[in-house]
XYZ file of C-alpha atoms in Angstrom:
603
model
C 57.770 146.890 99.799
C 57.779 144.145 97.247
C 61.138 143.533 95.611
C 61.450 143.848 91.823
C 60.775 140.573 90.087
C 59.042 139.017 93.109
C 55.889 137.087 92.279
C 52.651 138.813 93.169
C 50.359 136.020 94.267
C 48.255 138.184 96.553
C 46.918 140.302 93.686
C 45.526 137.351 91.719
C 41.746 137.534 91.447
C 39.255 135.409 89.605
C 36.838 136.942 87.146
C 33.580 135.400 88.324
C 31.562 137.939 86.396
C 29.506 135.582 84.310
C 31.071 132.175 83.888
C 29.319 130.080 81.293
C 31.563 127.046 81.321
C 35.129 126.063 82.121
C 37.225 125.125 79.127
C 40.392 123.170 79.693
C 42.891 123.552 76.909
C 45.591 121.089 75.912
C 48.941 120.761 77.557
C 50.540 122.583 74.630
C 49.236 125.819 76.180
C 50.598 125.217 79.671
C 53.225 127.969 79.484
C 52.185 130.545 82.041
C 51.283 134.080 81.096
C 54.403 136.234 80.760
C 56.709 133.213 80.743
C 56.199 131.904 77.234
C 59.292 130.432 75.674
C 60.436 133.004 73.143
C 61.189 130.175 70.730
C 57.458 129.737 70.299
C 56.488 132.051 67.493
C 52.743 132.137 68.419
C 51.984 135.374 70.310
C 49.652 135.372 73.287
C 47.062 137.398 71.396
C 46.919 134.771 68.681
C 46.204 132.229 71.372
C 43.443 134.472 72.690
C 41.985 134.931 69.222
C 41.985 131.170 68.719
C 39.875 130.566 71.823
C 36.276 129.752 70.889
C 33.759 132.434 71.713
C 30.833 131.495 73.904
C 28.247 129.628 71.942
C 24.889 131.323 71.755
C 23.194 128.151 72.982
C 25.174 128.162 76.229
C 23.818 131.507 77.407
C 21.160 131.216 80.113
C 18.093 133.399 80.225
C 19.332 136.019 82.705
C 21.672 138.706 81.472
C 25.261 139.209 82.625
C 25.898 142.156 84.939
C 26.362 145.629 83.534
C 29.457 147.606 84.465
C 29.515 151.382 83.922
C 33.123 151.289 82.637
C 35.359 148.466 81.409
C 39.018 149.319 80.767
C 40.864 146.922 78.460
C 44.539 147.031 79.377
C 46.178 147.236 82.807
C 49.340 149.149 81.984
C 50.012 152.672 83.264
C 47.088 154.031 81.206
C 44.567 151.708 82.818
C 46.081 152.123 86.277
C 45.969 155.920 86.118
C 42.370 155.951 84.901
C 41.349 153.519 87.647
C 42.867 155.882 90.209
C 40.841 158.826 88.910
C 37.616 156.797 88.662
C 38.057 155.596 92.251
C 37.224 158.994 93.687
C 40.685 160.573 93.673
C 40.355 164.167 92.525
C 43.101 166.691 91.669
C 42.849 170.223 93.074
C 45.125 173.218 92.778
C 47.611 173.199 95.640
C 47.290 176.748 96.897
C 50.737 176.541 98.482
C 52.357 176.317 95.035
C 52.672 178.687 92.103
C 52.724 177.454 88.529
C 55.507 179.064 86.448
C 53.050 179.752 83.623
C 51.250 182.916 84.852
C 48.326 182.617 82.433
C 47.577 179.005 83.398
C 48.065 179.839 87.069
C 45.506 182.632 86.822
C 43.009 180.264 85.214
C 43.575 177.667 87.931
C 42.952 180.237 90.652
C 39.618 181.237 89.123
C 38.026 177.924 90.137
C 40.414 176.639 92.772
C 37.516 175.320 94.847
C 36.718 172.832 92.065
C 38.702 169.780 91.147
C 40.423 169.809 87.759
C 38.050 167.058 86.543
C 35.096 169.379 87.160
C 36.574 172.301 85.247
C 36.600 173.171 81.556
C 39.632 171.317 80.227
C 39.490 173.113 76.900
C 39.743 176.469 78.650
C 42.640 175.324 80.825
C 44.497 173.774 77.863
C 44.176 176.786 75.595
C 47.554 178.187 74.547
C 49.680 175.432 76.085
C 52.427 173.822 74.039
C 54.230 170.554 74.589
C 55.446 167.329 73.060
C 52.026 165.756 72.632
C 49.412 166.392 69.985
C 46.676 166.024 72.622
C 45.988 169.258 74.543
C 44.783 167.581 77.752
C 47.978 165.509 77.827
C 50.012 168.717 77.704
C 47.820 170.264 80.416
C 48.097 167.371 82.859
C 51.818 167.055 82.226
C 52.497 170.690 83.027
C 50.418 170.387 86.209
C 52.401 167.338 87.329
C 55.815 168.363 85.941
C 55.901 172.145 85.401
C 58.472 173.261 82.806
C 59.926 169.748 82.560
C 60.946 170.291 78.940
C 63.252 173.101 80.074
C 65.135 170.789 82.419
C 63.456 171.918 85.630
C 62.142 169.621 88.333
C 59.442 171.750 89.926
C 56.976 170.071 92.297
C 53.437 169.369 91.066
C 50.894 172.115 91.577
C 48.189 169.584 92.395
C 47.002 168.037 95.618
C 44.847 164.911 95.645
C 41.714 164.377 97.698
C 39.607 161.231 97.938
C 35.846 161.618 97.543
C 34.081 158.260 97.775
C 30.917 159.869 96.452
C 32.755 160.283 93.159
C 33.629 156.617 92.722
C 32.677 155.222 89.306
C 32.339 151.407 89.294
C 34.730 149.938 86.748
C 36.831 146.909 85.882
C 40.364 146.830 84.480
C 41.071 143.714 82.412
C 44.702 142.822 81.766
C 46.685 139.893 80.415
C 49.133 139.945 83.348
C 49.481 141.660 86.709
C 49.100 145.464 86.741
C 51.881 147.105 84.761
C 51.146 145.781 81.292
C 54.047 145.355 78.891
C 56.584 146.500 81.497
C 56.609 142.992 82.961
C 57.989 141.647 79.678
C 60.965 144.032 79.760
C 63.023 142.591 82.562
C 66.691 143.264 83.083
C 69.178 146.035 83.693
C 68.327 148.251 80.741
C 67.241 151.825 81.343
C 64.102 153.589 80.249
C 64.117 156.419 77.758
C 62.085 158.650 80.060
C 63.326 159.826 83.427
C 62.063 157.767 86.330
C 60.000 160.616 87.745
C 58.201 160.917 84.404
C 57.124 157.291 84.727
C 55.343 157.868 88.024
C 51.585 158.019 88.425
C 49.631 160.599 90.455
C 49.865 160.465 94.224
C 52.921 158.203 94.668
C 56.451 159.516 94.258
C 58.567 157.197 92.128
C 61.720 157.759 94.176
C 59.899 156.875 97.397
C 59.161 153.390 96.067
C 62.631 152.833 94.605
C 64.520 153.987 97.694
C 66.000 156.900 95.763
C 68.489 154.717 93.890
C 71.265 156.544 92.081
C 73.703 154.898 89.712
C 75.644 157.461 87.636
C 74.973 160.335 85.265
C 72.005 158.369 83.929
C 70.702 157.629 87.424
C 67.435 159.450 86.839
C 66.476 156.807 84.302
C 64.885 153.625 85.597
C 65.062 149.918 84.876
C 61.917 148.086 83.710
C 62.073 145.960 86.856
C 61.857 149.098 88.966
C 59.003 150.467 86.881
C 56.972 147.237 86.825
C 57.437 146.891 90.581
C 56.363 150.517 91.034
C 53.139 149.928 89.083
C 52.297 146.740 90.995
C 52.871 148.447 94.329
C 51.008 151.554 93.203
C 47.808 149.538 92.766
C 48.198 148.136 96.282
C 49.118 151.424 97.931
C 46.116 153.170 96.399
C 43.715 150.343 97.223
C 42.761 149.698 93.609
C 43.034 145.884 93.700
C 39.274 145.323 93.579
C 39.130 147.045 90.196
C 41.716 144.788 88.539
C 41.268 141.325 87.057
C 44.545 139.722 85.994
C 45.343 137.074 83.384
C 42.316 138.071 81.327
C 42.099 137.908 77.535
C 39.383 139.850 75.734
C 38.335 138.106 72.530
C 35.294 140.127 71.452
C 33.815 143.584 72.038
C 30.515 144.181 70.281
C 27.968 146.956 70.413
C 24.431 146.110 71.513
C 21.602 148.518 70.816
C 18.287 148.810 72.648
C 15.013 149.558 71.033
C 13.818 153.018 71.967
C 10.784 151.689 73.793
C 12.981 149.251 75.706
C 11.068 145.953 75.560
C 14.348 144.056 75.196
C 17.830 144.239 73.896
C 18.430 144.041 70.182
C 21.808 142.756 69.124
C 22.225 144.882 66.046
C 25.996 144.464 65.899
C 26.202 147.147 63.259
C 27.670 145.344 60.243
C 28.818 142.426 62.359
C 26.454 139.679 61.275
C 24.215 137.512 63.384
C 24.391 136.510 67.016
C 22.139 137.432 69.910
C 22.338 137.608 73.660
C 19.014 136.082 74.500
C 15.570 137.620 74.513
C 15.060 138.359 78.175
C 13.842 141.692 79.476
C 16.033 144.695 80.143
C 15.658 144.762 83.884
C 18.879 145.723 85.585
C 20.283 147.478 82.546
C 21.430 151.059 82.709
C 21.640 153.479 79.833
C 24.864 154.487 78.166
C 26.810 157.497 79.342
C 25.914 159.099 76.000
C 22.472 160.611 75.893
C 20.599 159.442 72.818
C 17.021 160.261 73.502
C 15.102 157.300 74.870
C 17.484 154.663 73.534
C 20.917 153.625 74.607
C 23.918 151.528 73.765
C 25.636 148.758 75.638
C 28.806 146.858 74.868
C 29.188 143.132 75.254
C 32.672 142.057 76.313
C 33.646 138.412 75.947
C 36.852 136.591 76.667
C 38.439 134.193 79.100
C 40.566 134.250 82.202
C 43.534 131.961 82.695
C 43.042 130.662 86.228
C 45.589 127.857 86.076
C 48.388 126.995 83.717
C 46.093 124.920 81.509
C 42.583 126.140 82.344
C 40.601 128.978 80.779
C 37.299 130.241 82.147
C 35.199 132.102 79.549
C 33.221 135.141 80.665
C 30.730 137.631 79.317
C 29.666 141.003 80.671
C 27.930 144.171 79.543
C 29.490 147.628 79.783
C 28.085 151.074 79.239
C 31.460 152.514 78.303
C 34.610 150.841 76.985
C 38.109 152.296 77.314
C 40.840 150.980 75.018
C 44.159 151.143 76.869
C 45.946 148.249 75.200
C 49.187 149.986 74.246
C 51.130 149.550 71.028
C 53.411 146.534 71.288
C 51.131 143.738 70.117
C 52.049 143.267 66.455
C 55.450 143.975 64.885
C 55.407 145.898 61.624
C 56.559 143.875 58.608
C 58.507 145.081 55.593
C 56.375 143.203 53.104
C 59.533 142.003 51.393
C 59.807 138.704 49.584
C 60.895 135.898 51.897
C 60.108 137.744 55.107
C 58.335 134.644 56.391
C 61.473 132.486 56.135
C 62.562 130.929 59.447
C 65.734 133.005 59.814
C 63.817 136.323 59.683
C 62.614 137.592 63.070
C 60.779 140.648 64.378
C 61.754 140.679 68.055
C 65.042 141.459 69.750
C 64.418 138.571 72.134
C 65.119 136.172 69.258
C 68.610 137.626 68.956
C 69.215 137.139 72.667
C 67.953 133.574 72.442
C 70.235 132.748 69.488
C 73.258 134.133 71.355
C 72.409 132.326 74.587
C 72.110 129.042 72.683
C 75.439 129.780 70.985
C 73.915 129.707 67.526
C 75.800 132.935 66.822
C 79.416 133.798 67.461
C 82.289 135.789 65.984
C 82.658 133.324 63.119
C 79.019 133.397 62.057
C 77.813 135.211 59.003
C 76.627 138.743 59.875
C 73.298 139.502 61.482
C 71.138 141.831 59.397
C 69.335 144.484 61.471
C 66.681 146.574 59.748
C 65.464 149.828 61.282
C 66.710 153.168 62.604
C 64.842 153.351 65.890
C 65.780 152.502 69.438
C 64.891 148.812 69.160
C 67.260 148.459 66.213
C 69.935 150.330 68.161
C 69.440 147.934 71.071
C 69.960 144.993 68.745
C 73.160 146.578 67.457
C 74.431 147.018 71.014
C 73.523 143.457 71.902
C 75.202 141.922 68.839
C 78.325 144.080 68.900
C 78.669 143.501 72.630
C 78.992 139.785 71.849
C 81.385 140.434 68.954
C 78.810 139.371 66.380
C 79.063 141.102 63.024
C 76.237 143.410 62.036
C 74.856 144.773 58.790
C 72.587 147.667 59.705
C 70.084 148.746 57.047
C 67.783 151.762 57.260
C 65.935 153.963 54.778
C 66.752 157.390 56.177
C 69.967 159.293 55.682
C 72.208 159.730 58.706
C 71.549 163.476 58.575
C 67.763 163.108 58.713
C 66.497 165.400 61.504
C 63.716 162.914 62.349
C 66.147 160.278 63.616
C 65.364 159.640 67.273
C 69.033 159.927 68.236
C 68.995 163.633 67.420
C 66.346 164.150 70.108
C 68.271 162.453 72.924
C 70.804 164.361 75.078
C 74.258 162.804 74.844
C 74.884 162.927 78.581
C 71.801 160.869 79.371
C 71.983 158.464 76.434
C 75.677 157.814 75.665
C 75.105 154.285 74.364
C 72.562 155.389 71.759
C 74.859 158.142 70.561
C 77.600 155.553 70.234
C 75.339 153.629 67.857
C 74.494 156.814 65.958
C 78.188 157.610 65.560
C 78.742 154.167 64.060
C 75.735 154.625 61.781
C 77.291 157.851 60.514
C 80.965 156.900 60.306
C 80.985 153.191 59.536
C 78.926 153.201 56.376
C 79.790 150.778 53.617
C 81.081 153.696 51.482
C 83.623 154.709 54.154
C 85.309 151.353 54.626
C 89.112 151.376 54.670
C 91.132 148.147 54.647
C 92.648 148.806 58.076
C 89.490 150.125 59.701
C 88.463 148.773 63.065
C 85.206 149.521 64.768
C 84.858 150.855 68.290
C 82.582 148.470 70.042
C 79.893 150.153 72.172
C 80.539 149.579 75.860
C 77.373 151.055 77.370
C 74.588 148.853 78.631
C 71.672 148.465 76.254
C 68.666 150.543 77.189
C 65.866 148.453 75.744
C 67.395 145.064 75.150
C 67.311 143.512 78.574
C 66.587 140.106 77.163
C 69.977 140.197 75.499
C 71.633 141.470 78.647
C 70.385 138.438 80.531
C 70.838 135.842 77.816
C 74.066 136.864 76.082
C 77.320 135.274 77.254
C 80.159 137.638 78.116
C 81.814 138.829 74.894
C 85.063 137.311 73.781
C 86.620 139.947 71.585
C 88.513 138.697 68.578
C 89.071 139.762 65.036
C 87.103 137.933 62.386
C 86.951 138.016 58.650
C 83.820 138.754 56.692
C 83.595 135.512 54.793
C 80.307 134.889 53.100
C 79.529 138.473 52.171
C 79.473 140.103 48.779
C 82.411 141.900 47.253
C 81.427 145.148 48.987
C 84.010 145.993 51.658
C 82.743 145.891 55.229
C 83.979 146.959 58.635
C 85.145 144.118 60.891
C 82.155 144.223 63.274
C 79.592 146.818 62.173
C 78.676 148.313 58.808
C 75.721 150.601 58.167
C 73.735 150.957 54.957
C 71.928 154.320 55.054
C 69.208 154.960 52.478
C 68.884 151.263 51.698
C 65.951 148.894 51.774
C 65.563 145.136 51.745
C 64.410 143.760 48.399
C 64.176 140.103 49.393
C 65.305 137.286 51.650
C 66.304 134.031 49.967
C 66.059 130.480 51.276
C 69.853 130.111 51.052
C 70.059 132.824 53.777
C 71.057 135.624 51.468
C 69.457 139.043 51.510
C 69.274 141.501 48.640
C 69.637 145.206 49.446
C 68.665 148.107 47.223
C 70.699 151.312 47.444
C 70.502 154.530 45.469
C 72.344 153.095 42.506
C 72.946 149.396 43.013
C 71.819 146.042 44.377
C 73.947 144.228 46.957
C 73.673 140.606 48.088
C 74.933 139.309 51.440
C 75.034 135.983 53.166
C 73.596 136.361 56.690
C 73.028 134.187 59.736
C 69.714 135.784 60.744
C 67.686 138.933 60.095
C 65.968 141.174 62.612
C 63.288 143.483 61.240
C 62.739 146.099 63.956
C 60.732 148.883 62.332
C 58.034 149.381 64.944
C 54.903 147.771 66.298
C 51.190 148.252 65.816
C 48.299 147.611 68.201
C 46.228 144.490 67.674
C 42.542 145.317 68.053
C 41.315 141.994 66.671
C 38.474 141.951 69.199
C 36.824 144.957 67.538
C 34.837 145.073 64.333
C 37.240 145.212 61.379
C 40.204 145.298 63.787
C 39.058 148.775 64.790
C 40.207 150.283 61.515
C 37.053 152.404 61.220
C 38.136 154.259 64.368
C 41.315 155.664 62.811
C 41.906 159.196 61.647
C 42.079 157.621 58.207
C 39.511 154.800 58.323
C 40.864 153.334 55.073
C 44.142 152.359 56.779
C 44.989 150.099 59.732
C 45.401 151.676 63.157
C 48.970 152.831 63.754
C 50.126 154.635 66.867
C 52.405 156.887 64.819
C 50.841 157.063 61.359
C 47.111 156.559 61.962
C 46.057 156.823 65.620
C 42.477 156.461 66.753
C 40.466 159.613 66.108
C 39.227 160.891 69.465
C 37.658 164.064 70.800
C 40.591 166.229 71.961
C 39.168 166.863 75.444
C 37.165 163.714 76.263
C 39.142 161.022 74.355
C 35.860 159.570 73.132
C 36.115 157.986 69.695
C 34.811 160.314 67.009
C 33.091 157.442 65.182
C 31.852 155.486 68.196
C 30.153 157.162 71.195
C 30.695 155.273 74.425
C 34.078 153.967 73.240
C 37.190 155.761 74.499
C 40.891 155.357 73.717
C 44.043 156.553 75.427
C 47.816 156.112 75.500
C 49.732 154.985 72.403
C 46.454 154.310 70.569
C 45.935 158.079 70.364
C 49.599 158.961 69.812
C 50.769 159.352 73.422
C 53.637 156.869 73.549
C 55.214 158.123 76.760
C 53.809 157.551 80.259
C 54.370 161.223 80.915
C 51.600 162.126 78.447
C 49.245 159.162 78.506
C 48.093 160.295 81.948
C 46.281 163.129 80.182
C 43.972 160.570 78.615
C 42.977 159.411 82.087
C 42.162 162.998 83.059
C 40.073 163.623 79.943
C 38.129 160.356 80.164
C 37.529 160.609 83.926
C 36.351 164.196 83.585
C 33.957 163.244 80.802
C 32.515 160.198 82.581
C 32.199 161.926 85.954
C 30.262 164.796 84.415
C 27.959 162.487 82.462
C 27.341 159.996 85.231
C 26.793 162.762 87.759
C 23.883 163.959 85.636
C 22.442 160.464 85.759
C 23.068 160.207 89.526
C 24.939 156.955 89.084
C 27.948 157.582 91.257
C 28.132 155.312 94.278
C 29.393 155.998 97.759
C 30.766 152.695 98.974
C 33.934 153.007 96.920
C 33.979 149.391 95.826
C 32.977 147.099 92.994
C 30.392 144.357 93.234
C 31.309 142.811 89.895
C 34.161 140.573 91.009
């Protein structure tokens, strides 16, 4: 078994789908994927967006190949869907009994059929769980019955491979399979239990040698999870479906004339640009029946084949699945001065500043904005290095929506330590002789800090440089406050219920969430949201999809899953794979387009 962190050279494949030309970029872009210096403030997606699209004049007369399904994103969402599209079908395991008698009775009614062939709406009816998507709740209870009640019952499913049910597809990802998990290296622990991170057919504990650490031993490190996902793809023989180091820069809809003389690039509201005027030989219709016409999607982008070489590509797809996750673009406050160089939006910048000894016990305080787990990680990282913290958040400490109130204390002691400080060490409770209890637990989602931060040297320090408001020696919270502005002299202005407060700071970390970046779609995909007048947000405005097929309500042939539809935990995003696979298998079966050789001819 491959060790965590070991390079995965054997899984590297080239995307020779439809190479138009090889573009060598300058040496400034030689940093390899996943190893970009965090001091560079240009995200990888911005680099992808800056790559020139293929010029219309460079396209030859023949058309690129057409793939039935293209999945954008190779994290756990894309991996799970690839598994289901590769002919792996879930059936009721007749040797098990589901604890829900009503669901168990329904499953027995059609036990000869795979779950993907059954009526998912009927099976999901009446189920309740921690996802707004009914199929996610269904699949979760089949894989982890009664998990929310603390039980660890075995799955009631058994998996069978049927090569006749293989749907040709490609999974395009910016790194090796595992997605964003490769960027979260270190000794931190996941929020979810390790067994909830596993994908169908491979037990998580089997691949991690059943490691146990302490009371939190059922939680996993990102290194263990990323290694699990890489090895999962190999163990299940899915490598031929995956193309690594691939950046998608454009996804556009192409429409055919009903009589089918040629393809018309209508690009609904997207302006000009064609794909040539050749015939439509070799093209297949879309999985959505629309009379005599059909829809195809053109996917363009480039693959990084060497440290400084990008190979553009173009291909056609009948169905597109968005599985890009939610961590692309940090949410901004919109406050004055937020673009100043001492204001950051990633915890890695804090770790970098500590490792370079730009911060120490004598520095002005670090301002941390946010009341989620990322902000808590930053607090743990800073306090663990004896760096003073001003912690600002809008909610009250008694707000029932705070994430800390949903986490059991025995499993998450370090987060509850932060919550206790948030509640007890507020600026209104400061006493002259007060001393903070520094959190001793290891950070759960701040592995960058764990690797970069020097060992703490505890010492008392004064709070020079702050306003007249009294502060605790190391940590002070400001509940129900917001940031009014950041000033060039490295002061920040805070607004409370009844006053303004100014503080001198050494740096600011704004950690209030992330949003997906769908720049490759028309209008950044905003028209796909439940509220099309607002940007896509995984928590506030997810993509509007059909509850049982995950097909976009406003765009047939386009599917979305995972955080894009509100399922932020691996435990529930697997339901999207079930819904999409069930939908596509049923549609493509009608068109007799399933193949029996179990492999792709597109790579």
